[in-house]
Coordinates of C-alpha atoms and ligand atoms in Angstrom, one line a residue:
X1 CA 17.8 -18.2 12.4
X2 CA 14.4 -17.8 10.5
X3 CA 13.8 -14.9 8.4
X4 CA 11.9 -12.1 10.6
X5 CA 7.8 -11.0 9.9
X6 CA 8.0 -7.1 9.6
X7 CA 6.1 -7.0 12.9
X8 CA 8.7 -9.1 14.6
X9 CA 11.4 -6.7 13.1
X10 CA 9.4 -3.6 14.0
X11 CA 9.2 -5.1 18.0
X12 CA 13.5 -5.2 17.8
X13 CA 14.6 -2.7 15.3
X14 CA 17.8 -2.0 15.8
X15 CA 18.6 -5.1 17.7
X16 CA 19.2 -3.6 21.2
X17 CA 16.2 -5.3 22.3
X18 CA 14.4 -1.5 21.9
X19 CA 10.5 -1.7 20.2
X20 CA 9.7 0.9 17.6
X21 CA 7.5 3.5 19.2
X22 CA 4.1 1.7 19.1
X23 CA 1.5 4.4 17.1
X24 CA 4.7 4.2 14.2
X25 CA 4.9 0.4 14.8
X26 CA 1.1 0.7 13.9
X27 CA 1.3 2.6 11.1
X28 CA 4.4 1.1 9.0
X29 CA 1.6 -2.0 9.8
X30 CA -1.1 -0.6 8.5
X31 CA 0.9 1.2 5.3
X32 CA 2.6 -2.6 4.8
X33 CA -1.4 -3.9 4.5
X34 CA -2.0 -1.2 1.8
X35 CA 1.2 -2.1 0.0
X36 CA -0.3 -6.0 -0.3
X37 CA -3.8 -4.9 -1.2
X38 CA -2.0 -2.8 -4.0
X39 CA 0.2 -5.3 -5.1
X40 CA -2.7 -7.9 -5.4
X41 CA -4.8 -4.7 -7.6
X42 CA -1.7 -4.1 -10.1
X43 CA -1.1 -8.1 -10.5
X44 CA -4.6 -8.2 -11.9
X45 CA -4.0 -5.5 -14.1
X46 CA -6.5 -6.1 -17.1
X47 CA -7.9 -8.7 -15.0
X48 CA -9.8 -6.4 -12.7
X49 CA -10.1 -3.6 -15.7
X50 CA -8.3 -1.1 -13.9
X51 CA -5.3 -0.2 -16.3
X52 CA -5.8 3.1 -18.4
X53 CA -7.2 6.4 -17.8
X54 CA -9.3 7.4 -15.0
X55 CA -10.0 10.5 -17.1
X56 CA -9.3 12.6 -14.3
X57 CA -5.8 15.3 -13.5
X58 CA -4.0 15.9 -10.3
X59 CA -2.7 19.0 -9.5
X60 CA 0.4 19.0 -11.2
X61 CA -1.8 18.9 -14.5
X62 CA -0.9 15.3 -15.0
X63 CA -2.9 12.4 -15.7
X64 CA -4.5 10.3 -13.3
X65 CA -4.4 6.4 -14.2
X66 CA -7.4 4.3 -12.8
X67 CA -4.7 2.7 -10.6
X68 CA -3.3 5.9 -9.3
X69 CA -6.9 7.4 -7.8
X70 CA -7.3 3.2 -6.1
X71 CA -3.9 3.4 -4.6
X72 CA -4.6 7.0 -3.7
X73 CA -8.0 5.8 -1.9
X74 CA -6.6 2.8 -0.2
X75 CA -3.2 4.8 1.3
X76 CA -6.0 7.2 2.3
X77 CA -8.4 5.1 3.8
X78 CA -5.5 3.6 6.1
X79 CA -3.9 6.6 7.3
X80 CA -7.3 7.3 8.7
X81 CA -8.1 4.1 10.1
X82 CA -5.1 3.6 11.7
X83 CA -5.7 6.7 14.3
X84 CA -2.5 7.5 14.4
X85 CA -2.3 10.2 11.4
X86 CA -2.9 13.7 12.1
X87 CA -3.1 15.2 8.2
X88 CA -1.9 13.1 5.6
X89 CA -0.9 14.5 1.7
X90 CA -0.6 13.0 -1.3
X91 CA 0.6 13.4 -5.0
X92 CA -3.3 12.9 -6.4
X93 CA -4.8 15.6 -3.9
X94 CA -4.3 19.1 -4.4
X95 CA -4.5 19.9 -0.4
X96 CA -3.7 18.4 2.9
X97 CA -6.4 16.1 4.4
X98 CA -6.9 16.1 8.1
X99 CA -7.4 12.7 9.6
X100 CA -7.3 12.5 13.4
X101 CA -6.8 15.3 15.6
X102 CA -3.8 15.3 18.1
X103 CA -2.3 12.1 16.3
X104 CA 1.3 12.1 16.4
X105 CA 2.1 11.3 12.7
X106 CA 2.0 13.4 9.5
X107 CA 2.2 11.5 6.4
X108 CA 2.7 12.0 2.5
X109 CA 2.8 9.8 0.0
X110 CA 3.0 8.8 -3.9
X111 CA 0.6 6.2 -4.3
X112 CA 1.5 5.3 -7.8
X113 CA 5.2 5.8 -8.9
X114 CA 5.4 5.1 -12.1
X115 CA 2.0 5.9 -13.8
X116 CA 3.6 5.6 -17.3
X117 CA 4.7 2.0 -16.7
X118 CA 1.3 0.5 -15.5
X119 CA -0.1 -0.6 -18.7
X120 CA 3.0 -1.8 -20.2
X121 CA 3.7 -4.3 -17.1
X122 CA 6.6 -2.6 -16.0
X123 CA 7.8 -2.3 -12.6
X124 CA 6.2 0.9 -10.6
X125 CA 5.5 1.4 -6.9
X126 CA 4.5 3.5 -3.4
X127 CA 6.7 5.7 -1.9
X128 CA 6.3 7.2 2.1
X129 CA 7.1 9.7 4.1
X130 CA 6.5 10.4 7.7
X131 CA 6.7 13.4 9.9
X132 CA 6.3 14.6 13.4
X133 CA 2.7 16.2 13.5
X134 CA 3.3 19.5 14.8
X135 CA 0.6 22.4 15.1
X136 CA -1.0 24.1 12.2
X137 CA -3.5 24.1 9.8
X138 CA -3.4 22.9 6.3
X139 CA 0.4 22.5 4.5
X140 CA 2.1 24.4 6.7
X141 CA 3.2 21.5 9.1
X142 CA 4.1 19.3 6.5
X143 CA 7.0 21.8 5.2
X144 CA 9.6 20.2 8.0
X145 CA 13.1 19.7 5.9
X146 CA 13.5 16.0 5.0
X147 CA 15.9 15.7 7.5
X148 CA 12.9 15.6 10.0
X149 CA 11.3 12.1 8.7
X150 CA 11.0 9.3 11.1
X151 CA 10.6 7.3 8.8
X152 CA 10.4 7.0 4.8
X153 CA 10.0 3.9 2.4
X154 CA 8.6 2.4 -0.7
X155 CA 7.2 -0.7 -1.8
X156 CA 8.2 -1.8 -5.5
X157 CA 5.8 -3.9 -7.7
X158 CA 8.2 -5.9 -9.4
X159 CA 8.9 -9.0 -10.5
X160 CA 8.9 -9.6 -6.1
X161 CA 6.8 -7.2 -4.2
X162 CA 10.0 -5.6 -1.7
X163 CA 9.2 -2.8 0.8
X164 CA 12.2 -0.8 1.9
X165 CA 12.3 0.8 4.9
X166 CA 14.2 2.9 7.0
X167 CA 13.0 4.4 10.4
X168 CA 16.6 6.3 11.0
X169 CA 18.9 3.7 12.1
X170 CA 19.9 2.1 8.6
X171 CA 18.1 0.4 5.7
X172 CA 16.2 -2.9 6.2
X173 CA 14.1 -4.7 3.2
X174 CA 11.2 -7.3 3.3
X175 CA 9.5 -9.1 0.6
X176 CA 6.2 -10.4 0.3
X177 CA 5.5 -14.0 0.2
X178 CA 2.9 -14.6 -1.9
X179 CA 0.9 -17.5 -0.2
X180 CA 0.5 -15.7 3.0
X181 CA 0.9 -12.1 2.1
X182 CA 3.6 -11.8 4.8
X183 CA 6.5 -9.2 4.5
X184 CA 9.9 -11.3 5.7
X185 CA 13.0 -9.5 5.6
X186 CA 15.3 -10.2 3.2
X187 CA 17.9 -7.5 3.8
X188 CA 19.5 -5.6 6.7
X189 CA 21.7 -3.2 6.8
X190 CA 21.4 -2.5 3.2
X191 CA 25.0 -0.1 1.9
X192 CA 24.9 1.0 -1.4
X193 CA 28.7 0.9 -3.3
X194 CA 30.7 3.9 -2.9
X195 CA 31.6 3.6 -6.1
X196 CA 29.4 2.1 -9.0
X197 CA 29.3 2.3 -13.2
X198 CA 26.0 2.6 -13.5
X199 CA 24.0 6.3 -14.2
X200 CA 20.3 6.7 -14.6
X201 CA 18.7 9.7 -16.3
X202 CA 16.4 10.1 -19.2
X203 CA 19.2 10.9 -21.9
X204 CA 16.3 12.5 -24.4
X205 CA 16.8 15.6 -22.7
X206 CA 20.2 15.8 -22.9
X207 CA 20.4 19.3 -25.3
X208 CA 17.7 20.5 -21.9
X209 CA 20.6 19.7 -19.0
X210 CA 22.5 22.4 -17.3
X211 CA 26.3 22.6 -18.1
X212 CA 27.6 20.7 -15.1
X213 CA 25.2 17.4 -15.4
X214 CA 26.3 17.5 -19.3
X215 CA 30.1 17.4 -18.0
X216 CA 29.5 14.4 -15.9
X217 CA 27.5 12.6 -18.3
X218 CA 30.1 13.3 -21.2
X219 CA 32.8 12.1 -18.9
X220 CA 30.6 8.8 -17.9
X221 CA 30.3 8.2 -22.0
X222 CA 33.9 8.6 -22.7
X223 CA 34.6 5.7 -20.7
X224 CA 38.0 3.7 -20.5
X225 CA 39.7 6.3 -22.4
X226 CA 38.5 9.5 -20.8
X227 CA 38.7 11.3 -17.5
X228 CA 36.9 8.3 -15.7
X229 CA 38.7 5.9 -16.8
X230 CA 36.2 3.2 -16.8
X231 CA 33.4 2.3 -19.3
X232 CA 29.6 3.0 -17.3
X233 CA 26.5 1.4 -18.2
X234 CA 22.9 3.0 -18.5
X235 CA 19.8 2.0 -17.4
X236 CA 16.0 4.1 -17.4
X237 CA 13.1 2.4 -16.1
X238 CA 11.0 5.5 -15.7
X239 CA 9.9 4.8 -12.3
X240 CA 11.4 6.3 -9.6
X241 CA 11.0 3.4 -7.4
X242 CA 12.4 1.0 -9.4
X243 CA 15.5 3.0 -10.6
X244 CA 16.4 3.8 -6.8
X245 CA 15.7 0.1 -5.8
X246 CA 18.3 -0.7 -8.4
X247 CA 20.8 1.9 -6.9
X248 CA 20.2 0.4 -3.4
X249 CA 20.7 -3.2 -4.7
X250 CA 23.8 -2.9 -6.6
X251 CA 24.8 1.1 -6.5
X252 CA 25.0 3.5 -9.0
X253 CA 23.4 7.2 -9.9
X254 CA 19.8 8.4 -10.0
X255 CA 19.3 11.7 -11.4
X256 CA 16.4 14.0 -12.5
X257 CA 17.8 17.1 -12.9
X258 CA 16.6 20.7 -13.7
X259 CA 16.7 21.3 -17.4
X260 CA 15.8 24.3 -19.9
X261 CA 12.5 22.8 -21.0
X262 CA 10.7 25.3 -18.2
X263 CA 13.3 27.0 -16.3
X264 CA 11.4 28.5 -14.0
X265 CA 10.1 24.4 -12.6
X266 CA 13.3 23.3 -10.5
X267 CA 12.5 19.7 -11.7
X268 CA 10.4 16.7 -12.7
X269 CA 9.8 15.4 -9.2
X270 CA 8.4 16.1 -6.2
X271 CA 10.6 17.1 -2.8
X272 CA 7.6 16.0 0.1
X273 CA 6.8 12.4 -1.3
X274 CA 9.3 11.3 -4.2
X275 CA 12.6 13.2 -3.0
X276 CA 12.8 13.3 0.4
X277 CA 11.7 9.3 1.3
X278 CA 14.3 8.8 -1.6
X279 CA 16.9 10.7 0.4
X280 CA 16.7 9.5 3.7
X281 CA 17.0 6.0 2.5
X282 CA 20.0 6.6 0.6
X283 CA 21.6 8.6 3.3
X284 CA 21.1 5.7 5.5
X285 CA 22.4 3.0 3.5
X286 CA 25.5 5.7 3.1
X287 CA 24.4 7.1 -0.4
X288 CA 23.9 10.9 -1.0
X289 CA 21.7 13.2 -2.3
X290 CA 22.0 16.6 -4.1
X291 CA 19.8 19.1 -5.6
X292 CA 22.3 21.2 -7.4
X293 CA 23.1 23.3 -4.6
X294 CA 22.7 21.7 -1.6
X295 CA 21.5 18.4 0.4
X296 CA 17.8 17.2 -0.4
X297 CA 17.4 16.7 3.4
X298 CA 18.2 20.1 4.1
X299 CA 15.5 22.2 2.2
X300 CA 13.5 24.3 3.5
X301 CA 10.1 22.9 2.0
X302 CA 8.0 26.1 0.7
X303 CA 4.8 23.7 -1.0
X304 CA 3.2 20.5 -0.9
X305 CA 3.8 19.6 -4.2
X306 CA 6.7 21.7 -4.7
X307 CA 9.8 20.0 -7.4
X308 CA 12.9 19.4 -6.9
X309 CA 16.3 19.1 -8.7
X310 CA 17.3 14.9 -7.8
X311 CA 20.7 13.4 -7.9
X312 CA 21.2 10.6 -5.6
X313 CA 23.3 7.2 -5.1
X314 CA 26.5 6.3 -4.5
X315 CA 28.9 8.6 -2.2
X316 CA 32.0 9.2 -4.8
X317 CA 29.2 10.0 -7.9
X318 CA 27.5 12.6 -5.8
X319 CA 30.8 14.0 -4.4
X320 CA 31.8 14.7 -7.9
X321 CA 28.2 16.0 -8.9
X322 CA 29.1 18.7 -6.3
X323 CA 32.5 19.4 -7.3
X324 CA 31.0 20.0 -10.8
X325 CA 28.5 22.3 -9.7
X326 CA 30.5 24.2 -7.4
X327 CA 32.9 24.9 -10.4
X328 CA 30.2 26.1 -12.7
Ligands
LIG1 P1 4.6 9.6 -11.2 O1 4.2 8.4 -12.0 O2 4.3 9.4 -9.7 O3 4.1 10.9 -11.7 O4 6.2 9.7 -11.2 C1 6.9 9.5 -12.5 C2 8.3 10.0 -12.3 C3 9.3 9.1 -11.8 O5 8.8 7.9 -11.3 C4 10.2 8.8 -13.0 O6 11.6 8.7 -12.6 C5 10.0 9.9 -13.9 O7 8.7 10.4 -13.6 C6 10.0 9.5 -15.4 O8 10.0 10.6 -16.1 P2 10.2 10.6 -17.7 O9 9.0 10.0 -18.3 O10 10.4 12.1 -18.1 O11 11.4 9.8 -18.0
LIG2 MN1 6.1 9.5 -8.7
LIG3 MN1 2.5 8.9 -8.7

């Protein structure tokens, strides 16, 4: 059998012979074409002189890259276009834009994961999330629990441009062929390990972590001799995309938690566009996700731009993330 187009695995998702609803077929479409006209801007890096500064913030007070405000423009410019968005979000815009009235879709999205790996040619990417429009003005519709999404996804800019997708019913993956720009999928059905020995978090802040992510990393680095009883590896890329990519190739832990630095920000990342598309995908491919307290799917969204305690990956990891909190 020949390797499916995305549009030919959008018309059969799940193999029942059932299309994807057609204005969500038309939109993972569209958000596909931005992914490519990204991934062509970020291969010509210095090329097209659009690495560095833009000399512009967002409204987390970080700053915005050149490449972050082009990817924020051209995710933009499609959701409108495609007619099919009612109000779309996005980590470089302080508020909710309204696109087309009575469309059925809400989206959000990071344009740019990654920002401090584009000029260092290190692998960042887009993340997705979509949402049932429902009525209301401004944010408020957009704060539907994760556990709402239709659909959620990234696209990595890696060595291979892959976009992962999941529209509910598992975890499928297509990467695009250079010549002809196509997205063919390359993996279906995607599982991540149960178990794994591989934890990713940005050990600088250790002396920042709470008492119970401390207990789990010290038991991690005690390896064959302590209460694991195996030796774990460690890997950081820095962007989100490409650290969960990793966990959904091959297993293994993801986690930003809360930390001292600023105790009263629950975390680094963001719950509507880096946390929740995160944890839908790794809930389908049989992963977990855990904000301390309870499942990332199951907040109660109270911002747009709100952060969020992240652990993620494989099932028996998370499991004893939980135990460890619910002991402290
Ligand atoms: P963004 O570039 O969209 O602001 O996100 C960056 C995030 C995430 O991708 C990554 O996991 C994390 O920031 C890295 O943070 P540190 O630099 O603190 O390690
Ligand atoms: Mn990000
Ligand atoms: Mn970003």
């Amino acid at each position: 059998m020949t390797a499916r187009t995305l549009r030919e695995f959008l018309a059969d998702p799940t193999g029942a012979g059932t299309p994807a609803p057609r204005d969500l077929a038309i939109l993972i479409e569209a958000i596909s074409d931005s992914c490519r006209t990204i991934s062509h801007l970020v291969s010509r890096g210095a090329l097209a002189d659009i690495l560095g500064s833009a000399g512009t913030g967002n409204v987390q007070g970080e700053e915005q890259k050149q490449l972050d405000v082009l990817a924020n423009d051209e995710m933009m410019a499609m959701a409108k276009a495609s007619r099919v968005v009612a109000a779309a979000a996005s980590e470089e815009e302080d508020d909710a834009r309204p696109l087309t009235p009575g469309a059925p879709y809400l989206i959000t999205f990071d344009p740019l994961d990654g920002s401090s790996n584009i000029d260092v040619n290190v692998s960042i990417g887009t993340i997705f999330s979509i949402l049932p429009a429902i009525a209301g003005e401004g944010a408020a519709p957009f704060l539907q629990p994760g556990r709402k999404q239709v659909a959620a996804g990234y696209c990595v800019y890696g060595p291979q441009t892959t976009l992962v997708l999941t529209l509910g019913h598992g975890v499928a993956a297509f990467t695009m062929d250079p010549p002809t720009g196509q997205f063919v999928q390359t993996g279906a059905n995607i599982r991540i390990p149960e178990k794994t020995k591989e934890f990713a978090i940005n050990m600088s802040n250790i002396r920042h972590w709470a008492d119970p992510v401390r207990a789990y990393i010290d038991d991690c680095l005690a390896g064959d001799t302590g209460p694991r009883a195996k030796n774990f590896n460690m890997r950081w890329i820095a962007s989100m995309v490409a650290d969960v990519h990793r966990v959904l190739s091959r297993g293994g832990v993801f986690m930003y938690p809360w930390d001292k630095r600023e105790p009263n920000k629950p975390g680094k990342l963001r719950l509507m566009y880096e946390a929740n598309p995160m944890s839908l995908l790794v809930e389908q491919a049989g992963g977990k996700s855990f904000d301390g307290k309870q499942q990332i799917l199951d907040i109660q969204p109270t911002g747009l731009h709100q952060r969020v305690s992240v652990m993620l990956g494989s099932k028996e990891e998370i499991e004893i993330l939980e135990t460890k909190h619910a002991a402290a």
